[in-house]
XYZ file of N, CA and C in Angstrom:
420
model
N 34.678 -126.917 72.257
C 34.221 -127.703 73.348
C 34.245 -127.133 74.601
N 35.264 -126.405 74.833
C 35.437 -125.776 76.092
C 34.220 -124.691 76.252
N 33.833 -123.980 75.138
C 32.692 -122.942 75.410
C 31.359 -123.735 75.550
N 31.215 -124.940 75.183
C 30.055 -125.672 75.243
C 29.937 -126.117 76.766
N 31.079 -126.685 77.385
C 31.141 -127.018 78.694
C 30.923 -125.873 79.640
N 31.404 -124.627 79.233
C 31.240 -123.402 79.961
C 29.843 -123.176 80.078
N 29.311 -122.969 78.933
C 27.583 -122.744 78.877
C 26.722 -123.791 79.592
N 27.046 -125.018 79.332
C 26.158 -126.157 80.133
C 26.495 -125.894 81.595
N 27.605 -125.691 82.082
C 28.018 -125.449 83.559
C 27.183 -124.318 84.170
N 27.480 -123.051 83.281
C 26.589 -121.927 83.657
C 25.142 -122.171 83.855
N 24.477 -122.933 83.012
C 22.954 -123.181 82.873
C 22.745 -123.945 84.195
N 23.507 -124.891 84.548
C 23.439 -125.749 85.735
C 23.482 -124.979 87.026
N 24.393 -124.090 87.066
C 24.814 -123.195 88.216
C 23.396 -122.303 88.506
N 22.971 -121.774 87.426
C 21.716 -120.923 87.370
C 20.427 -121.753 87.627
N 20.378 -122.821 87.513
C 18.996 -123.631 87.786
C 18.785 -123.643 89.316
N 17.600 -123.296 89.624
C 17.181 -123.499 90.784
C 16.294 -124.701 91.129
N 16.569 -125.494 92.020
C 15.851 -126.672 92.316
C 14.660 -126.434 93.251
N 13.433 -126.747 92.651
C 12.217 -126.444 93.465
C 11.746 -127.878 94.126
N 11.806 -127.964 95.388
C 11.264 -129.103 96.038
C 9.875 -128.633 96.759
N 9.260 -129.719 97.200
C 7.876 -129.406 97.871
C 8.204 -128.505 98.952
N 9.252 -128.487 99.851
C 9.622 -127.738 100.876
C 9.783 -126.265 100.707
N 10.026 -125.991 99.334
C 10.258 -124.626 98.945
C 8.839 -123.843 99.057
N 7.944 -124.466 98.985
C 6.493 -123.786 99.189
C 6.007 -123.439 100.643
N 6.619 -124.132 101.282
C 6.054 -124.157 102.880
C 6.557 -122.813 103.344
N 5.542 -122.077 104.081
C 6.077 -120.694 104.687
C 4.857 -119.714 104.340
N 5.201 -118.483 104.820
C 4.349 -117.291 104.544
C 4.576 -116.600 103.477
N 3.556 -116.084 102.708
C 3.656 -115.409 101.461
C 2.778 -114.162 101.476
N 3.346 -113.005 101.244
C 2.475 -111.740 101.143
C 2.098 -111.627 99.780
N 0.865 -111.610 99.562
C 0.294 -111.204 98.228
C 0.353 -109.585 98.014
N 0.583 -109.309 96.706
C 0.329 -107.785 96.522
C -1.120 -107.452 96.891
N -1.050 -106.404 97.774
C -2.284 -105.951 98.489
C -2.089 -106.053 99.843
N -1.258 -106.946 100.319
C -1.038 -106.954 101.887
C -1.435 -108.157 102.530
N -2.380 -109.037 102.114
C -2.625 -110.252 102.874
C -1.458 -111.217 102.819
N -1.407 -111.889 103.713
C -0.467 -113.063 103.873
C -1.020 -114.452 104.113
N -0.620 -115.259 103.269
C -1.088 -116.701 103.295
C 0.100 -117.487 103.727
N -0.403 -118.534 104.432
C 0.503 -119.516 105.052
C 0.330 -120.888 104.322
N 1.410 -121.246 103.520
C 1.201 -122.481 102.796
C 1.891 -123.601 103.699
N 1.161 -124.738 103.997
C 1.703 -125.819 104.626
C 1.288 -127.149 104.061
N 1.951 -128.085 104.607
C 1.759 -129.423 103.949
C 1.291 -130.347 104.868
N 0.307 -131.239 104.498
C -0.424 -132.344 105.350
C -0.184 -133.561 104.407
N 0.842 -134.474 104.828
C 1.272 -135.645 104.042
C 1.542 -135.049 102.580
N 0.923 -135.518 101.599
C 1.404 -135.228 100.128
C 0.528 -134.054 99.617
N -0.343 -133.514 100.617
C -1.291 -132.434 100.035
C -0.948 -130.971 100.759
N -1.059 -130.105 99.997
C -0.626 -128.561 100.358
C -1.979 -127.770 100.437
N -1.968 -126.931 101.394
C -2.978 -126.007 101.748
C -2.437 -124.788 102.145
N -3.356 -123.678 102.038
C -2.789 -122.282 102.364
C -4.029 -121.716 103.096
N -3.524 -120.956 104.312
C -4.509 -120.484 105.094
C -4.190 -118.827 105.235
N -5.218 -118.005 105.446
C -5.027 -116.636 105.587
C -4.322 -116.411 107.003
N -3.077 -116.004 107.074
C -2.468 -115.501 108.134
C -2.770 -114.141 108.689
N -2.913 -113.226 107.767
C -2.993 -111.966 108.019
C -3.756 -111.324 106.844
N -4.642 -110.312 107.288
C -5.505 -109.841 106.224
C -4.776 -108.445 105.772
N -5.258 -108.026 104.720
C -4.724 -106.596 104.177
C -5.094 -105.710 105.093
N -4.461 -104.529 105.348
C -4.808 -103.410 106.000
C -6.132 -102.806 105.526
N -6.185 -102.787 104.145
C -7.523 -101.995 103.623
C -8.157 -103.099 102.760
N -8.995 -104.200 103.394
C -9.594 -105.151 102.501
C -10.606 -104.482 101.644
N -10.916 -105.262 100.356
C -11.942 -105.017 99.501
C -13.408 -105.292 100.096
N -13.486 -106.184 100.851
C -14.738 -106.435 101.396
C -14.752 -107.117 102.768
N -15.769 -107.695 103.205
C -15.813 -108.492 104.516
C -14.966 -107.682 105.762
N -15.398 -106.419 105.875
C -14.856 -105.557 106.633
C -14.788 -105.807 108.079
N -15.784 -106.616 108.604
C -15.757 -107.271 109.821
C -14.874 -108.598 110.292
N -14.111 -108.902 109.193
C -13.170 -109.997 109.229
C -13.816 -111.387 109.271
N -15.053 -111.313 108.712
C -15.963 -112.708 108.662
C -16.202 -113.064 107.253
N -16.385 -114.221 106.893
C -16.707 -114.840 105.534
C -18.083 -114.502 105.197
N -18.324 -113.297 105.174
C -19.797 -112.741 104.724
C -20.277 -113.117 103.376
N -19.362 -113.480 102.428
C -19.844 -113.552 101.049
C -19.989 -115.126 100.759
N -19.744 -115.929 101.634
C -19.751 -117.488 101.590
C -21.351 -117.741 101.193
N -21.406 -118.571 100.056
C -22.764 -118.911 99.610
C -23.443 -119.880 100.752
N -22.655 -120.613 101.629
C -23.219 -121.390 102.641
C -23.534 -120.629 103.806
N -24.723 -120.366 104.139
C -25.023 -119.432 105.181
C -24.443 -119.566 106.491
N -24.307 -120.992 106.940
C -23.771 -121.392 108.217
C -22.358 -120.909 108.299
N -21.567 -120.808 107.185
C -20.152 -120.345 107.216
C -19.951 -118.944 107.173
N -20.873 -118.196 107.047
C -20.687 -116.634 106.899
C -20.105 -116.102 108.147
N -20.452 -116.604 109.300
C -19.883 -116.207 110.605
C -18.500 -116.694 110.879
N -17.763 -117.274 109.988
C -16.587 -117.835 110.485
C -15.448 -116.711 110.096
N -14.421 -116.568 111.029
C -13.313 -115.636 110.773
C -12.433 -115.987 109.569
N -12.157 -114.901 108.959
C -11.174 -115.190 107.797
C -9.889 -115.645 108.146
N -9.337 -115.044 109.230
C -7.895 -115.339 109.623
C -7.995 -116.735 110.097
N -7.126 -117.622 109.424
C -6.880 -118.747 109.792
C -7.713 -119.929 109.128
N -8.530 -119.316 107.995
C -9.252 -120.064 107.244
C -8.580 -120.703 105.946
N -8.582 -121.712 105.633
C -7.982 -122.239 104.447
C -8.642 -121.723 103.265
N -7.833 -121.188 102.208
C -8.383 -120.676 100.958
C -7.677 -121.393 99.809
N -6.535 -122.072 100.114
C -6.008 -123.177 99.236
C -6.225 -124.563 99.717
N -6.603 -125.272 98.776
C -7.049 -126.595 99.197
C -6.604 -127.657 98.204
N -6.284 -128.834 98.740
C -5.944 -129.969 97.988
C -4.913 -129.905 96.690
N -3.847 -129.136 97.030
C -2.766 -128.888 96.029
C -1.848 -130.295 96.104
N -1.498 -130.671 94.973
C -0.368 -131.550 94.769
C 0.925 -131.089 94.109
N 1.962 -131.593 94.462
C 3.333 -131.221 93.865
C 3.708 -132.077 92.779
N 3.895 -131.390 91.616
C 4.366 -132.292 90.544
C 5.077 -131.452 89.607
N 6.387 -131.847 89.155
C 7.254 -131.054 88.285
C 7.450 -129.782 88.633
N 7.602 -129.559 90.021
C 7.991 -128.381 90.614
C 6.867 -127.274 90.956
N 5.599 -127.761 90.648
C 4.343 -126.643 90.728
C 3.318 -127.497 91.608
N 2.758 -126.587 92.229
C 1.363 -126.971 92.988
C 0.260 -126.864 92.345
N -0.586 -127.853 92.129
C -1.673 -127.822 91.193
C -2.797 -128.809 91.623
N -3.858 -128.858 90.915
C -4.794 -129.759 91.187
C -6.121 -129.504 92.384
N -5.753 -128.441 92.897
C -6.623 -127.875 94.055
C -7.510 -126.743 93.591
N -7.910 -126.000 94.739
C -8.859 -124.847 94.384
C -8.252 -123.701 95.374
N -8.832 -122.502 94.930
C -8.499 -121.259 95.777
C -9.860 -120.597 96.161
N -10.224 -120.248 97.281
C -11.377 -119.686 97.825
C -11.214 -118.159 97.637
N -12.055 -117.438 97.127
C -11.996 -115.864 96.917
C -13.005 -115.404 98.105
N -12.694 -115.089 99.076
C -13.582 -114.490 100.136
C -14.359 -113.200 99.796
N -13.685 -112.520 98.758
C -14.332 -111.134 98.413
C -15.518 -111.592 97.583
N -15.599 -112.667 96.987
C -16.880 -113.182 96.260
C -17.427 -114.425 96.650
N -16.819 -115.183 97.589
C -17.381 -116.399 98.014
C -17.412 -117.580 97.008
N -16.407 -117.479 95.975
C -16.434 -118.354 94.887
C -15.010 -118.958 95.020
N -15.100 -120.237 94.597
C -13.692 -121.033 94.410
C -13.448 -121.178 92.947
N -12.098 -121.360 92.856
C -11.513 -121.574 91.369
C -10.409 -122.526 91.308
N -10.094 -122.977 90.293
C -9.094 -124.028 90.020
C -7.723 -123.110 90.208
N -6.649 -123.635 90.770
C -5.522 -122.908 91.106
C -4.264 -123.544 90.700
N -3.412 -122.818 90.320
C -1.848 -123.322 90.293
C -0.962 -122.400 90.840
N -0.009 -122.980 91.588
C 0.963 -122.117 92.364
C 2.402 -122.580 91.921
N 3.236 -121.680 91.417
C 4.511 -121.986 91.218
C 5.527 -120.824 91.510
N 6.849 -121.203 91.864
C 7.799 -120.498 92.181
C 8.750 -119.975 91.094
N 8.979 -118.614 91.294
C 9.745 -117.846 90.201
C 11.195 -118.766 89.982
N 11.427 -118.859 88.852
C 12.672 -119.768 88.270
C 13.904 -119.141 88.786
N 13.818 -117.803 89.024
C 15.147 -117.152 89.367
C 15.057 -116.662 90.766
N 13.962 -116.659 91.312
C 13.935 -116.230 92.708
C 13.053 -117.024 93.477
N 13.523 -117.752 94.458
C 12.655 -118.713 95.388
C 11.883 -118.095 96.266
N 12.090 -116.723 96.454
C 11.172 -115.998 97.270
C 10.112 -115.353 96.808
N 9.679 -115.559 95.353
C 8.608 -114.962 94.726
C 7.931 -116.416 94.215
N 6.631 -116.232 94.385
C 5.674 -117.174 93.782
C 4.455 -116.504 93.045
N 3.832 -117.367 92.361
C 2.795 -116.938 91.570
C 1.555 -117.699 91.719
N 0.432 -117.103 92.121
C -0.811 -118.013 92.363
C -1.789 -117.496 91.223
N -2.247 -118.558 90.344
C -2.885 -118.116 89.304
C -4.393 -119.057 89.539
N -5.371 -118.266 89.507
C -6.761 -118.807 89.581
C -7.316 -118.724 88.318
N -8.032 -119.901 87.972
C -8.746 -120.077 86.655
C -10.294 -119.977 86.737
N -10.726 -119.406 86.004
C -12.229 -119.550 85.639
C -12.451 -119.662 84.209
N -12.713 -121.071 83.923
C -12.867 -121.339 82.487
C -11.472 -121.289 81.881
N -11.532 -120.551 80.662
C -10.307 -120.220 79.903
C -9.768 -119.003 80.456
N -10.385 -118.096 81.358
C -9.721 -116.870 81.841
C -8.963 -117.061 83.077
N -8.036 -116.248 83.441
C -7.465 -116.507 84.685
C -6.847 -115.051 85.255
N -6.499 -115.078 86.460
C -5.833 -114.051 87.172
C -4.723 -114.582 87.954
N -3.409 -113.754 87.789
C -2.356 -114.298 88.351
C -2.015 -113.380 89.502
N -1.717 -113.640 90.687
C -1.205 -112.830 91.917
C 0.207 -113.166 92.108
N 1.033 -111.966 92.363
C 2.447 -112.378 92.758
C 2.554 -112.274 94.365
N 3.342 -113.213 94.952
C 3.461 -113.124 96.301
C 4.761 -113.133 96.711
N 5.427 -112.665 97.919
C 6.747 -112.649 98.197
C 6.879 -113.299 99.394
N 7.839 -114.238 99.544
C 8.193 -115.057 100.907
C 8.257 -113.887 102.034
N 7.611 -114.204 103.131
C 7.715 -113.306 104.274
C 8.925 -113.859 105.077
N 10.017 -113.241 105.148
C 11.268 -113.664 105.980
C 11.377 -113.185 107.284
N 11.310 -114.150 108.250
C 11.285 -113.569 109.603
C 12.568 -113.718 110.214
């Protein structure tokens, strides 16, 4: 019985509680861009805080690939790319992510690493296909 209690206690100690506030802050994506996740009421958003040093496209810093002509001149820095996310069971989901390199939006899911709250994963879905990005919390 003592071993069972020891194992159960060890499991509880190792469990990281993920609250909605855990997501708020700046996250650097592999590649160098920084996204700032923020909350407005019960909805979460993410905006481009800083672009990568060597971007793949949109070298002038504008939303050139946007299919809406009127939006092609807007600056990327400060623009929301994560929209309408809701927190449920420790995960942000139900929203979209905008890929400024292609001008397309995708369904998105964001979750915190279960062993390190300073790492999160951003997964963009296109039908049954997906791509996952790793991001590290920017600690200031």
